[in-house]
mmCIF file of C-alpha atoms in Angstrom:
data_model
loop_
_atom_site.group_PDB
_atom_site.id
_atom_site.type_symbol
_atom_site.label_atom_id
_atom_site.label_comp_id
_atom_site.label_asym_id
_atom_site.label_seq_id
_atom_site.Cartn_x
_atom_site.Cartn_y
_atom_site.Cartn_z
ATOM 1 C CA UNK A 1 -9.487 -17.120 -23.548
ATOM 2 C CA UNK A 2 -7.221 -14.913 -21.263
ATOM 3 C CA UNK A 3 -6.937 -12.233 -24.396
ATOM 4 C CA UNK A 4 -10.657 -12.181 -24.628
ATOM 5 C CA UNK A 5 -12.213 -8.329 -23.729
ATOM 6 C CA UNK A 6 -8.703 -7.417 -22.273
ATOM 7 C CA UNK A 7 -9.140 -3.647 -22.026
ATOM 8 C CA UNK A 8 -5.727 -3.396 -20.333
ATOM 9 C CA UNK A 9 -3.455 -5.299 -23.021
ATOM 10 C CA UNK A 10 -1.119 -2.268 -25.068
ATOM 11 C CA UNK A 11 1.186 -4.677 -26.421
ATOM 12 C CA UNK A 12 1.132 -8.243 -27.116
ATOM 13 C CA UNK A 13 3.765 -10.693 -28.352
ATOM 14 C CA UNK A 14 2.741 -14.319 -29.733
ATOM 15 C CA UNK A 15 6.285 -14.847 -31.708
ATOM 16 C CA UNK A 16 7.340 -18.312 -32.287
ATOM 17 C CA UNK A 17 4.399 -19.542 -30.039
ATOM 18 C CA UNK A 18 3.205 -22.140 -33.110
ATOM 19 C CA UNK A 19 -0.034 -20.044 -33.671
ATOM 20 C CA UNK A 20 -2.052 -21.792 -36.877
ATOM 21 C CA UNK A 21 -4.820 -19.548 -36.991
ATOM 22 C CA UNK A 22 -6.610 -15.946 -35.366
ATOM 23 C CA UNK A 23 -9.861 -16.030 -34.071
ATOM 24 C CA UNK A 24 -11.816 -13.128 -32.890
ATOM 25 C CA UNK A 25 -9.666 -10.960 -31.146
ATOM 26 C CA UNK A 26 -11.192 -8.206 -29.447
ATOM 27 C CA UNK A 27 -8.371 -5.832 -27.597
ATOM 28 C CA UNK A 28 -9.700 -2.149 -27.935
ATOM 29 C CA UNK A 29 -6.587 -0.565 -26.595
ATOM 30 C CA UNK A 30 -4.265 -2.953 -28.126
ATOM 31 C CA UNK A 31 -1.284 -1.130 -29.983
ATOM 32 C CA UNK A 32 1.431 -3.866 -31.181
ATOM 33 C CA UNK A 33 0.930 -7.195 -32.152
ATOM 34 C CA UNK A 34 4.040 -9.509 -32.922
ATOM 35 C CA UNK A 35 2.520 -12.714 -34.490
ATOM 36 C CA UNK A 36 6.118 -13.156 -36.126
ATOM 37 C CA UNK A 37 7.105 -16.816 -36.336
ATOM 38 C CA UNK A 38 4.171 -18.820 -36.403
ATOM 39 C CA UNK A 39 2.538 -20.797 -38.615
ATOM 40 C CA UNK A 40 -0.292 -18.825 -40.242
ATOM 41 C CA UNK A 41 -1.020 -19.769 -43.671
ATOM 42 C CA UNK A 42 -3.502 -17.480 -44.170
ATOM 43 C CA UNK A 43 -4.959 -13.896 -42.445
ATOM 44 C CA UNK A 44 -8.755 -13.032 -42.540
ATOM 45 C CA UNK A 45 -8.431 -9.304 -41.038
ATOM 46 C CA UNK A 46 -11.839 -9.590 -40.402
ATOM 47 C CA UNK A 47 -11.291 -11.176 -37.184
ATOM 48 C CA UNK A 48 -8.869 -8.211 -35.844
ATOM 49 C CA UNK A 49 -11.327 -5.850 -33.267
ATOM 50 C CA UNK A 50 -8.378 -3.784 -32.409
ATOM 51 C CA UNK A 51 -9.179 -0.012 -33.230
ATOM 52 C CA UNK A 52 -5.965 1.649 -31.674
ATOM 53 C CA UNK A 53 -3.442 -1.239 -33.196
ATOM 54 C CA UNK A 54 -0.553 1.203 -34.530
ATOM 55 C CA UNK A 55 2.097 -1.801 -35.190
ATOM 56 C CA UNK A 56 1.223 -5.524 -37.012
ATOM 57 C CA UNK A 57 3.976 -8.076 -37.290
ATOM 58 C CA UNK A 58 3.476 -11.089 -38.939
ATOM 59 C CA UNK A 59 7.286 -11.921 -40.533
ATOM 60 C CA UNK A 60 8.429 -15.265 -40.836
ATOM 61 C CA UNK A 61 4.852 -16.780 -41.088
ATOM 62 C CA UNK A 62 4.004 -19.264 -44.414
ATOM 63 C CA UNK A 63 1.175 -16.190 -45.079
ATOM 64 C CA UNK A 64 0.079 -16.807 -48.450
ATOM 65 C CA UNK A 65 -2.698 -14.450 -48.534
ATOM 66 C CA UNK A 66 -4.670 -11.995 -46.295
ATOM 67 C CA UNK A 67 -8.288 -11.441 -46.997
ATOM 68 C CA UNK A 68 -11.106 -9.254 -45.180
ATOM 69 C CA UNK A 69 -11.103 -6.485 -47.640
ATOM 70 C CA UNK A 70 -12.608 -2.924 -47.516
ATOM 71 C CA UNK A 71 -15.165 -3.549 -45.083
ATOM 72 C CA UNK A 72 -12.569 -3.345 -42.197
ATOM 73 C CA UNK A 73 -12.304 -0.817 -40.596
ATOM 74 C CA UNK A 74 -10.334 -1.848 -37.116
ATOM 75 C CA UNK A 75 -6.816 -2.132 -38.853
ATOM 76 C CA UNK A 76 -7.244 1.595 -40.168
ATOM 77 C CA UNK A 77 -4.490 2.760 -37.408
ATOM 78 C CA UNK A 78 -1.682 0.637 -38.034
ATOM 79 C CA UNK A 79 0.909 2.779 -39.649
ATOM 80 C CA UNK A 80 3.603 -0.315 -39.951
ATOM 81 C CA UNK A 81 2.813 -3.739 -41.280
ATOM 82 C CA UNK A 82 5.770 -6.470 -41.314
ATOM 83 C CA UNK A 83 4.927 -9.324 -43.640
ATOM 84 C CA UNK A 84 9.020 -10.028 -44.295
ATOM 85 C CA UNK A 85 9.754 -13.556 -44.840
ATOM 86 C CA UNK A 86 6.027 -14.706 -45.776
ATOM 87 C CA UNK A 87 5.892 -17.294 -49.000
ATOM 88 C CA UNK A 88 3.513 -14.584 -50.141
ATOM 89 C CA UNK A 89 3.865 -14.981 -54.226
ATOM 90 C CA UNK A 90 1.719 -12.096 -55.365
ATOM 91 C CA UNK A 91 0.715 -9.082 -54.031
ATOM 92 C CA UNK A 92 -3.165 -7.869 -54.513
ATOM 93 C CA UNK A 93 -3.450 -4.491 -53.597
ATOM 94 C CA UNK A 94 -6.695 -4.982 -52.287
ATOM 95 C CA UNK A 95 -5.525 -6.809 -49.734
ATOM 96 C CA UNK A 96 -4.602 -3.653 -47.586
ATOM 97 C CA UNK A 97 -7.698 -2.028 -48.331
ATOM 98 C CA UNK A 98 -8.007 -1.858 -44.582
ATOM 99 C CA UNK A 99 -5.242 -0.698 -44.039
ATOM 100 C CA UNK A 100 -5.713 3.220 -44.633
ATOM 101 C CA UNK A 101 -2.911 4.823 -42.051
ATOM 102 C CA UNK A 102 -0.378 2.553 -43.608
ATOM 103 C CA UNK A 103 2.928 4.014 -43.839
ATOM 104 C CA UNK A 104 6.002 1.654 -43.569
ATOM 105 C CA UNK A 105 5.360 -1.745 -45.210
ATOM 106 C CA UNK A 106 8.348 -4.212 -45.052
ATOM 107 C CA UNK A 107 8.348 -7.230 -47.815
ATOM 108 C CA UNK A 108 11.363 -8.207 -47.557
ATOM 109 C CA UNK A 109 13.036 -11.220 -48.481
ATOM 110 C CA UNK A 110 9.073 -12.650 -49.196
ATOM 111 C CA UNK A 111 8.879 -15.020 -52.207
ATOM 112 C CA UNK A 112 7.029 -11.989 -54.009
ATOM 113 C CA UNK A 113 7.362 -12.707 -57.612
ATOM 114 C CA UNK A 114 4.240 -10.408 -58.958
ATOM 115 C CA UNK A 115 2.578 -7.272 -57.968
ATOM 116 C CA UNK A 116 -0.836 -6.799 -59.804
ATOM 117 C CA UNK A 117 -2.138 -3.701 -61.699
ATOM 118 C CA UNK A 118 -3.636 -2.503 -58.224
ATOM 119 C CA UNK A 119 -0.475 -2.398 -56.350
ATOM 120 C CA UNK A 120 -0.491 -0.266 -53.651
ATOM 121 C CA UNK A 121 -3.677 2.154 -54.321
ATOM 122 C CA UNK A 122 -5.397 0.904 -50.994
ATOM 123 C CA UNK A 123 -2.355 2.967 -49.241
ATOM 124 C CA UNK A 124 -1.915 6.213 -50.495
ATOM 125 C CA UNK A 125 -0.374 7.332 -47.608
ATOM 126 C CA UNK A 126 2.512 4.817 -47.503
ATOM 127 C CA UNK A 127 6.029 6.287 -47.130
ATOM 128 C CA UNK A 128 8.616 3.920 -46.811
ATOM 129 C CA UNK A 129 8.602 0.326 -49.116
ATOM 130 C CA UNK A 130 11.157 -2.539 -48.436
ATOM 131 C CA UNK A 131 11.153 -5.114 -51.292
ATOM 132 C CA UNK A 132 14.613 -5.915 -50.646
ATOM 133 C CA UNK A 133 15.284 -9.875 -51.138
ATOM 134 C CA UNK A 134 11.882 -10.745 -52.778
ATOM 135 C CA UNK A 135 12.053 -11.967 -56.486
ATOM 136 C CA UNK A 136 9.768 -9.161 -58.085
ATOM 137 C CA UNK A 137 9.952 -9.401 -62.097
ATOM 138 C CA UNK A 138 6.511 -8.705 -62.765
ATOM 139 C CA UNK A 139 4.768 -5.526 -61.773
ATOM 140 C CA UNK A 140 3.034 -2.474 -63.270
ATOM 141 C CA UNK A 141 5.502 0.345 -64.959
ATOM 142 C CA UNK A 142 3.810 2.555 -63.178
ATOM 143 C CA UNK A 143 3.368 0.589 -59.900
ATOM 144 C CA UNK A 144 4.716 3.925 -57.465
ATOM 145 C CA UNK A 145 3.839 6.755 -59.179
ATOM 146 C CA UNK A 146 0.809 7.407 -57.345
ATOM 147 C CA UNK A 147 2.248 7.358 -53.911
ATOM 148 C CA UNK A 148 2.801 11.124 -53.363
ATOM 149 C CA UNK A 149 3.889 10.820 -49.910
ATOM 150 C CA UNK A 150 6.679 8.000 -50.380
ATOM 151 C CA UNK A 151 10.294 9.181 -49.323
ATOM 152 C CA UNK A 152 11.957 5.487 -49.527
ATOM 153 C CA UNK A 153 12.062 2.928 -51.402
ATOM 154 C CA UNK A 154 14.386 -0.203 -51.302
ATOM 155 C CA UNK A 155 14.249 -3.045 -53.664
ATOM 156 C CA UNK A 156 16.592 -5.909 -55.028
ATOM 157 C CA UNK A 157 15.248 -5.036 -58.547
ATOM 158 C CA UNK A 158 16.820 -0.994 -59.860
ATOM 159 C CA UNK A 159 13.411 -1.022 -62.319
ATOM 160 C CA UNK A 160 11.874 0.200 -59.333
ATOM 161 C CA UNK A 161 14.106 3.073 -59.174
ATOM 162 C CA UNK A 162 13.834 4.242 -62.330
ATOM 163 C CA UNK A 163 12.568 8.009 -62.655
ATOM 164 C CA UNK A 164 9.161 7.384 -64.625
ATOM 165 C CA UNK A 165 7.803 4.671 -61.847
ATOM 166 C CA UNK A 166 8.817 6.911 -59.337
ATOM 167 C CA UNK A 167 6.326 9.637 -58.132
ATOM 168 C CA UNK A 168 7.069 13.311 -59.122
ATOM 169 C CA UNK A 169 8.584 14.842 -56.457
ATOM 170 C CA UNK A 170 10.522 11.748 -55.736
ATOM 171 C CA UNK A 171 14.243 11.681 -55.011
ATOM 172 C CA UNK A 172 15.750 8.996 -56.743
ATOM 173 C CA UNK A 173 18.664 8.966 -54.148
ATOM 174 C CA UNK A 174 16.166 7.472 -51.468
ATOM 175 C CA UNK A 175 15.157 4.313 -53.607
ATOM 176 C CA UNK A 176 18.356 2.059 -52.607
ATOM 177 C CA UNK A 177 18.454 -0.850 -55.183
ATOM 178 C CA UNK A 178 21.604 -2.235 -57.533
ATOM 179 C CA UNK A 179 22.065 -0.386 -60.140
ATOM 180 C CA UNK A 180 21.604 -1.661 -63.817
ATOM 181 C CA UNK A 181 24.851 -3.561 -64.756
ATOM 182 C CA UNK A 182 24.510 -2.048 -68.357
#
């Protein structure tokens, strides 16, 4: 109840405070949230009514899926998202259709097996990608072609690096992964 209508609140950190679930939370001027190390299962970003939020952490949470869809619109500012560490499995593009300003997203060392034929066309603006640690075998060929404005990728797996997944202009020297032992 004390976060309720806080006008004053810029930056807010609920780390490791055992948080299960988010209900309405309505802080216009907020601009970082750390909700790292909790116990959130699931996200509905319907419930976020933060317009100027620049900065969403959520690593280390159980998140197995976030919901809310295209009809949000108060997560359109947040330009990083952290969902490292999550037992997320597979990743539905769709679920950062609110996300529209997106441009580092960190899924790291998630338990991120699959990455549907969406992928990331909800964030065509995204310019840096961490998939380092996560157990990604299954994904479209073509999974970061369309993001014209990414500069840097790192992944665990080098398909991700290879030239025709990349987009066009592309340097292959800023997508950091092994490289094939053959």
């Amino acid at each position: 109840d004390d976060l309720v209508n806080n006008i004053y609140m810029v930056s807010l950190s609920l780390s490791a405070c055992n948080v299960t679930s988010l209900h309405d939370l309505n802080l216009p001027n907020l601009r970082i949230l750390d909700l790292s190390h909790n116990s959130l299962t699931t996200v509905d970003t319907s419930t976020f009514h933060t317009p100027n939020l620049r900065v969403l952490r959520f690593s280390g949470n159980p998140i197995l899926s976030i919901y809310g869809g295209k009809s949000l619109l108060n997560l359109r500012q947040v330009y990083f998202l952290d969902l490292s560490k999550t037992h997320m499995q597979t990743f539905d593009g769709d679920m950062l259709a609110g996300f529209s300003s997106l441009k580092l997203l960190n899924l790291s060392h998630t338990s991120l097996q699959i990455i549907n034929s969406t992928g990331f066309n909800s964030t065509p603006g995204l310019e840096v990608l961490d998939l380092r640690g996560s157990p990604l075998d299954e994904f479209p060929q073509d999974l970061l072609r369309p993001l014209g404005h990414l500069k840097t990728v790192y992944a665990s797996n080098y398909k991700l690096c290879c030239p025709v997944a990349l987009p066009d202009d592309f340097n292959t020297k800023d997508c950091i992964a092994p490289e094939d032992q053959i």
